[in-house]
Short mmCIF file of C-alpha atoms in Angstrom, two decimals:
data_model
loop_
_atom_site.label_atom_id
_atom_site.label_comp_id
_atom_site.label_asym_id
_atom_site.label_seq_id
_atom_site.Cartn_x
_atom_site.Cartn_y
_atom_site.Cartn_z
CA MET A 776 0.00 0.00 0.00
CA TYR A 777 1.07 3.58 -0.72
CA THR A 778 0.32 6.92 0.86
CA ILE A 779 0.45 10.42 -0.60
CA ALA A 780 1.75 12.94 1.93
CA ILE A 781 1.49 16.69 1.24
CA ASP A 782 3.52 19.13 3.34
CA LEU A 783 2.08 22.59 2.71
CA GLY A 784 5.03 24.85 3.52
CA GLY A 785 5.27 28.61 3.39
CA THR A 786 7.88 28.48 0.62
CA VAL A 787 7.68 24.99 -0.86
CA VAL A 788 4.90 22.40 -1.12
CA LYS A 789 6.32 18.87 -0.83
CA ILE A 790 4.32 15.94 -2.18
CA GLY A 791 5.70 12.56 -1.21
CA LEU A 792 4.82 9.05 -2.31
CA LEU A 793 5.56 6.74 0.62
CA SER A 794 5.37 3.03 1.32
CA ASP A 795 6.40 1.05 4.42
CA GLY A 796 8.28 3.94 6.02
CA GLU A 797 10.22 4.90 2.88
CA ILE A 798 9.87 7.85 0.53
CA VAL A 799 9.51 6.34 -2.93
CA ASP A 800 9.47 9.70 -4.70
CA CYS A 801 8.93 13.37 -3.85
CA VAL A 802 7.87 16.39 -5.88
CA ARG A 803 8.46 19.97 -4.78
CA LEU A 804 6.35 22.89 -5.96
CA PRO A 805 6.55 26.63 -5.19
CA SER A 806 3.93 27.36 -2.57
CA ARG A 807 2.33 30.40 -4.25
CA LEU A 808 1.32 31.27 -0.72
CA ALA A 809 -0.32 34.58 -1.62
CA LEU A 810 -2.87 32.79 -3.84
CA GLY A 811 -4.31 30.79 -0.97
CA LEU A 812 -5.01 27.07 -0.83
CA ALA A 813 -7.85 26.76 -3.36
CA LEU A 814 -5.71 28.02 -6.25
CA ASN A 815 -2.85 25.73 -5.22
CA LEU A 816 -4.99 22.57 -5.20
CA PRO A 817 -5.08 22.05 -9.01
CA LYS A 818 -1.26 22.10 -9.17
CA ILE A 819 -1.09 19.70 -6.23
CA LYS A 820 -3.56 17.37 -7.96
CA GLU A 821 -1.49 17.44 -11.15
CA ALA A 822 1.66 16.55 -9.19
CA ILE A 823 -0.09 13.65 -7.42
CA ASP A 824 -1.43 12.30 -10.70
CA ARG A 825 2.05 12.53 -12.25
CA LEU A 826 3.55 10.61 -9.32
CA LEU A 827 0.96 7.85 -9.58
CA ALA A 828 1.43 7.61 -13.36
CA ALA A 829 5.23 7.62 -13.16
CA TRP A 830 5.20 4.69 -10.73
CA ARG A 831 2.24 2.97 -12.39
CA ILE A 832 0.25 2.96 -9.18
CA ASP A 833 -3.50 2.44 -9.34
CA VAL A 834 -5.57 4.48 -6.88
CA ALA A 835 -6.77 1.17 -5.42
CA ALA A 836 -3.27 0.81 -3.97
CA LEU A 837 -3.52 4.15 -2.13
CA ARG A 838 -4.08 3.88 1.61
CA CYS A 839 -4.84 7.56 2.08
CA ILE A 840 -3.94 11.11 1.10
CA GLY A 841 -2.76 13.32 3.95
CA LEU A 842 -1.91 16.97 4.45
CA ALA A 843 0.43 18.72 6.88
CA PHE A 844 -0.97 22.23 7.35
CA PRO A 845 0.81 25.28 8.88
CA GLY A 846 -2.01 26.28 11.21
CA LEU A 847 -4.45 24.93 13.78
CA VAL A 848 -6.16 21.75 12.60
CA ASP A 849 -9.00 19.58 13.86
CA PRO A 850 -7.75 16.09 12.86
CA ILE A 851 -11.02 14.43 13.94
CA HIS A 852 -13.11 16.27 11.35
CA ASN A 853 -10.27 17.02 8.91
CA ARG A 854 -10.71 20.76 8.90
CA VAL A 855 -8.52 23.81 9.36
CA ILE A 856 -9.58 25.70 12.50
CA SER A 857 -7.43 28.80 12.19
CA THR A 858 -4.69 30.23 9.98
CA ASN A 859 -2.10 32.94 10.48
CA GLU A 860 -1.44 34.68 7.14
CA LYS A 861 -0.82 31.32 5.45
CA TYR A 862 -3.45 29.84 3.12
CA ASP A 863 -6.14 31.89 4.86
CA ASP A 864 -8.95 30.45 2.70
CA ALA A 865 -8.30 26.92 4.02
CA CYS A 866 -10.95 27.10 6.75
CA SER A 867 -13.70 27.16 4.10
CA ILE A 868 -12.37 24.25 2.00
CA SER A 869 -13.56 20.64 2.36
CA LEU A 870 -10.38 18.70 1.73
CA ASP A 871 -12.16 15.41 2.46
CA LYS A 872 -14.40 16.16 -0.51
CA TRP A 873 -11.45 17.21 -2.68
CA ALA A 874 -9.63 13.90 -2.06
CA TRP A 875 -12.71 11.78 -2.58
CA GLU A 876 -13.82 13.53 -5.77
CA ASN A 877 -10.38 13.18 -7.34
CA TRP A 878 -9.18 9.75 -6.16
CA GLU A 879 -11.96 8.17 -4.03
CA VAL A 880 -9.57 7.62 -1.13
CA PRO A 881 -9.70 8.62 2.56
CA PHE A 882 -8.10 11.87 3.65
CA CYS A 883 -6.42 12.96 6.89
CA MET A 884 -4.65 16.10 8.07
CA ASP A 885 -2.92 17.67 11.06
CA ASN A 886 -0.66 20.55 12.02
CA ASP A 887 2.67 20.42 10.18
CA ALA A 888 4.99 20.68 13.21
CA ARG A 889 2.96 18.07 15.09
CA LEU A 890 3.37 15.69 12.16
CA ALA A 891 7.09 16.49 11.97
CA VAL A 892 7.60 15.45 15.59
CA ALA A 893 5.55 12.30 14.93
CA GLY A 894 7.93 11.47 12.07
CA GLU A 895 11.01 12.03 14.22
CA TRP A 896 9.45 9.98 17.05
CA TRP A 897 8.75 7.12 14.65
CA GLN A 898 11.77 7.12 12.35
CA GLY A 899 14.19 9.82 13.47
CA ALA A 900 16.04 11.46 16.34
CA ALA A 901 13.56 10.75 19.16
CA ARG A 902 12.46 7.15 18.74
CA GLY A 903 10.21 6.28 21.65
CA LYS A 904 11.22 9.31 23.74
CA ASN A 905 9.37 12.22 25.31
CA VAL A 906 10.23 15.00 22.90
CA VAL A 907 9.63 18.59 21.88
CA MET A 908 10.42 19.54 18.30
CA MET A 909 10.91 23.14 17.18
CA THR A 910 10.74 23.85 13.45
CA ILE A 911 12.30 27.11 12.29
CA GLY A 912 11.36 28.35 8.83
CA THR A 913 9.01 30.97 7.44
CA GLY A 914 7.36 30.74 10.85
CA ILE A 915 8.20 28.81 14.00
CA GLY A 916 6.22 25.72 14.99
CA THR A 917 6.39 23.07 17.68
CA GLY A 918 5.13 19.56 18.32
CA VAL A 919 5.22 17.49 21.50
CA VAL A 920 5.09 13.78 22.29
CA ILE A 921 4.62 12.91 25.97
CA ASP A 922 4.28 9.34 27.28
CA GLY A 923 3.89 7.97 23.77
CA ARG A 924 1.12 10.34 22.73
CA LEU A 925 1.00 13.44 20.60
CA LEU A 926 -0.13 16.39 22.65
CA TYR A 927 -3.46 17.87 21.47
CA GLY A 928 -5.39 19.47 24.33
CA GLN A 929 -9.03 20.48 24.41
CA HIS A 930 -8.97 22.50 21.17
CA PHE A 931 -6.12 20.80 19.25
CA GLN A 932 -3.72 23.62 20.19
CA ALA A 933 -1.56 21.98 22.83
CA GLY A 934 2.08 21.69 21.85
CA SER A 935 1.59 23.51 18.53
CA LEU A 936 1.91 27.15 19.55
CA GLY A 937 5.54 27.32 20.66
CA GLY A 938 6.17 29.99 18.04
CA HIS A 939 3.69 32.17 19.90
CA PHE A 940 5.07 31.82 23.40
CA VAL A 941 5.72 35.38 24.56
CA LEU A 942 9.32 36.28 25.32
CA ASP A 943 8.92 40.07 25.42
CA TYR A 944 5.47 41.40 26.31
CA LYS A 945 6.54 44.87 25.12
CA GLY A 946 8.02 43.52 21.92
CA ARG A 947 7.13 43.58 18.22
CA ARG A 948 3.53 42.80 17.29
CA CYS A 949 3.22 39.33 15.79
CA SER A 950 1.00 38.33 12.87
CA CYS A 951 -1.13 36.45 15.43
CA GLY A 952 -2.01 39.77 17.09
CA ASN A 953 0.06 39.28 20.26
CA LYS A 954 3.28 41.09 21.12
CA GLY A 955 6.77 39.68 21.59
CA CYS A 956 6.13 36.15 20.28
CA VAL A 957 9.11 33.92 19.45
CA GLU A 958 8.04 34.07 15.81
CA ALA A 959 7.85 37.87 15.73
CA LEU A 960 11.34 38.13 17.22
CA SER A 961 13.24 35.49 15.25
CA SER A 962 11.49 33.93 12.23
CA SER A 963 12.28 34.22 8.52
CA PHE A 964 8.94 35.94 7.94
CA PHE A 965 9.92 38.79 10.26
CA LEU A 966 13.65 38.90 9.42
CA PRO A 967 13.51 42.02 7.19
CA THR A 968 11.52 43.85 9.87
CA ILE A 969 13.92 42.68 12.58
CA ILE A 970 16.83 44.10 10.57
CA ARG A 971 15.16 47.42 9.72
CA GLU A 972 14.08 48.07 13.32
CA HIS A 973 17.36 47.06 14.99
CA ALA A 974 18.99 50.03 16.75
CA LEU A 975 22.58 48.74 16.53
CA LEU A 976 22.80 47.80 12.85
CA SER A 977 24.45 49.95 10.21
CA GLU A 978 22.23 51.97 7.88
CA SER A 979 23.72 50.26 4.83
CA PHE A 980 22.80 46.83 6.23
CA LYS A 981 19.26 48.03 7.01
CA ARG A 982 18.79 49.35 3.47
CA ASP A 983 19.31 45.82 2.13
CA ALA A 984 16.98 44.20 4.70
CA ASP A 985 14.71 42.62 2.09
CA ILE A 986 17.51 40.64 0.42
CA TYR A 987 18.60 38.82 3.59
CA ASP A 988 17.44 35.40 4.65
CA PHE A 989 18.92 33.18 7.36
CA LYS A 990 20.97 31.23 4.83
CA ARG A 991 22.77 34.43 3.85
CA ILE A 992 22.98 35.74 7.43
CA PHE A 993 24.74 32.57 8.58
CA ARG A 994 27.20 32.75 5.67
CA LEU A 995 28.27 36.33 6.34
CA ALA A 996 31.07 37.12 8.76
CA GLN A 997 30.46 40.86 9.02
CA GLU A 998 29.51 42.39 12.35
CA ASP A 999 25.89 43.22 11.48
CA ALA A 1000 25.10 39.68 10.35
CA LEU A 1001 26.76 38.15 13.41
CA LEU A 1002 24.72 40.38 15.69
CA ILE A 1003 21.42 39.32 14.10
CA ARG A 1004 22.50 35.68 13.96
CA ASN A 1005 23.43 35.50 17.64
CA GLU A 1006 20.38 37.41 18.84
CA CYS A 1007 18.08 35.05 16.95
CA MET A 1008 19.88 32.03 18.37
CA ASP A 1009 19.51 33.52 21.86
CA ILE A 1010 15.76 33.82 21.26
CA TRP A 1011 15.52 30.24 19.98
CA ALA A 1012 17.46 29.05 23.04
CA SER A 1013 15.16 31.01 25.36
CA ALA A 1014 12.13 29.45 23.69
CA ILE A 1015 13.61 25.97 24.05
CA ILE A 1016 14.28 26.56 27.75
CA THR A 1017 10.61 27.51 28.13
CA TYR A 1018 9.54 24.34 26.27
CA ILE A 1019 11.74 22.25 28.57
CA HIS A 1020 10.19 23.84 31.65
CA ALA A 1021 6.67 23.38 30.22
CA TYR A 1022 6.85 19.84 28.85
CA ASP A 1023 9.79 18.08 30.60
CA PRO A 1024 11.09 16.24 27.50
CA GLU A 1025 14.00 13.82 27.26
CA VAL A 1026 15.24 15.50 24.09
CA VAL A 1027 14.59 18.64 22.04
CA ILE A 1028 14.80 18.39 18.25
CA LEU A 1029 15.48 21.35 15.97
CA GLY A 1030 14.18 21.14 12.42
CA GLY A 1031 13.51 23.27 9.37
CA GLY A 1032 15.65 24.80 6.65
CA ILE A 1033 17.69 26.71 9.23
CA LEU A 1034 19.43 23.44 10.16
CA LYS A 1035 21.63 23.77 7.09
CA SER A 1036 23.71 25.84 9.54
CA GLN A 1037 23.47 23.29 12.34
CA GLU A 1038 27.23 23.24 12.90
CA VAL A 1039 26.83 26.77 14.33
CA ILE A 1040 23.31 26.54 15.77
CA ILE A 1041 23.36 23.29 17.73
CA PRO A 1042 26.52 23.98 19.82
CA TYR A 1043 25.49 27.58 20.49
CA ILE A 1044 21.95 26.71 21.62
CA SER A 1045 23.06 23.63 23.55
CA LYS A 1046 25.48 25.74 25.57
CA ARG A 1047 22.79 28.29 26.41
CA VAL A 1048 20.27 25.61 27.35
CA ASP A 1049 22.77 23.72 29.50
CA GLU A 1050 23.61 26.93 31.36
CA LEU A 1051 20.11 28.29 31.90
CA ALA A 1052 17.48 25.52 31.89
CA TRP A 1053 16.35 24.29 35.31
CA CYS A 1054 17.00 20.58 34.90
CA PRO A 1055 18.10 19.08 38.25
CA SER A 1056 17.57 15.53 36.96
CA GLY A 1057 19.97 15.94 34.05
CA LYS A 1058 20.63 18.04 30.97
CA VAL A 1059 18.23 17.85 28.03
CA PRO A 1060 20.10 17.38 24.73
CA VAL A 1061 19.27 19.60 21.77
CA VAL A 1062 19.75 17.66 18.53
CA PRO A 1063 19.09 18.22 14.81
CA ALA A 1064 16.26 16.44 13.05
CA ILE A 1065 17.44 13.28 11.30
CA LEU A 1066 14.66 13.33 8.72
CA GLY A 1067 15.32 16.95 7.73
CA ASP A 1068 12.59 18.68 5.73
CA ASP A 1069 10.85 15.33 5.16
CA ALA A 1070 9.87 14.70 8.79
CA ALA A 1071 6.22 15.71 8.28
CA LEU A 1072 5.93 13.34 5.32
CA PHE A 1073 6.99 10.41 7.51
CA GLY A 1074 4.67 11.66 10.23
CA LEU A 1075 1.77 11.66 7.80
CA GLU A 1076 2.35 8.06 6.78
CA TYR A 1077 2.49 6.98 10.42
CA PHE A 1078 -0.60 9.05 11.17
CA MET A 1079 -2.48 7.40 8.30
CA VAL A 1080 -1.55 3.89 9.43
CA LYS A 1081 -2.69 4.64 12.98
CA GLN A 1082 -5.88 6.27 11.71
CA GLN A 1083 -6.83 3.10 9.88
CA GLN A 1084 -6.16 1.17 13.07
CA ASN A 1085 -8.70 3.44 14.85
CA GLU A 1086 -5.90 5.19 16.76
CA ARG A 1087 -6.41 8.56 15.11
CA ILE A 1088 -4.76 10.90 17.58
CA CYS A 1089 -2.31 8.79 19.49
CA ILE A 1090 1.08 7.25 18.81
#
């Protein structure tokens, strides 16, 4: 049996064909985020059909089609509850109906960071452990597994809002409406604003704010870039310390495109966490995701298998 796993990212949409815990093939599309979800669905359908045709797979061999969504999701009723300037039309779209009308297969969905931690729990850096995963990309997401179960809470928010933990209540307003969120202080989405508003950066650096991303920031050795780099890492470390105090994990996993600079990030953050986290029973290691950008795809396959075993929201 095969599964189709769609990871709806802010920059790239990944569409994976998986079977028995392996990615058979994967297609990447530009997200066209500004168009919303409805206008992206035809391109996603075309990519799925091409995958099935290329591997000569009949839809009868499909277990399910699943979606990792960057917002709050009700995985019981397969609907998007709330968005945050990403695919804001998704709440009004019946994705169950879309999957059935096109392929006559079941559909499932969940929050993208929650599915990423499920993938790392199943196949990656946290097999069988209590874990918090922090994904750093366009935004900042988190997922939590405690005592073998994904954390959901009463309204499917638990464990997913680590990017909106408040670190500075007087800080920059976030896209969620709050002030001083981790995401507002240190995400790719806010990076140009962070640079332009920084009091200690040179005017020439600020003028070029829109051309900088974290990949470029981590490559540069000049003073302005190092200042932004280190301040963002300090914020990520502070967030991780808060997650450790809140969830008491055995391990913290860092994921997302930012981990291409893990040789700088992991030692820096580990040192800060070791120094400042209140962990009398032992230090909590901070490690990179093993599955990289594909963690949510693996999480979706595991989620689909468990769903068909009537274990929809547990691991």
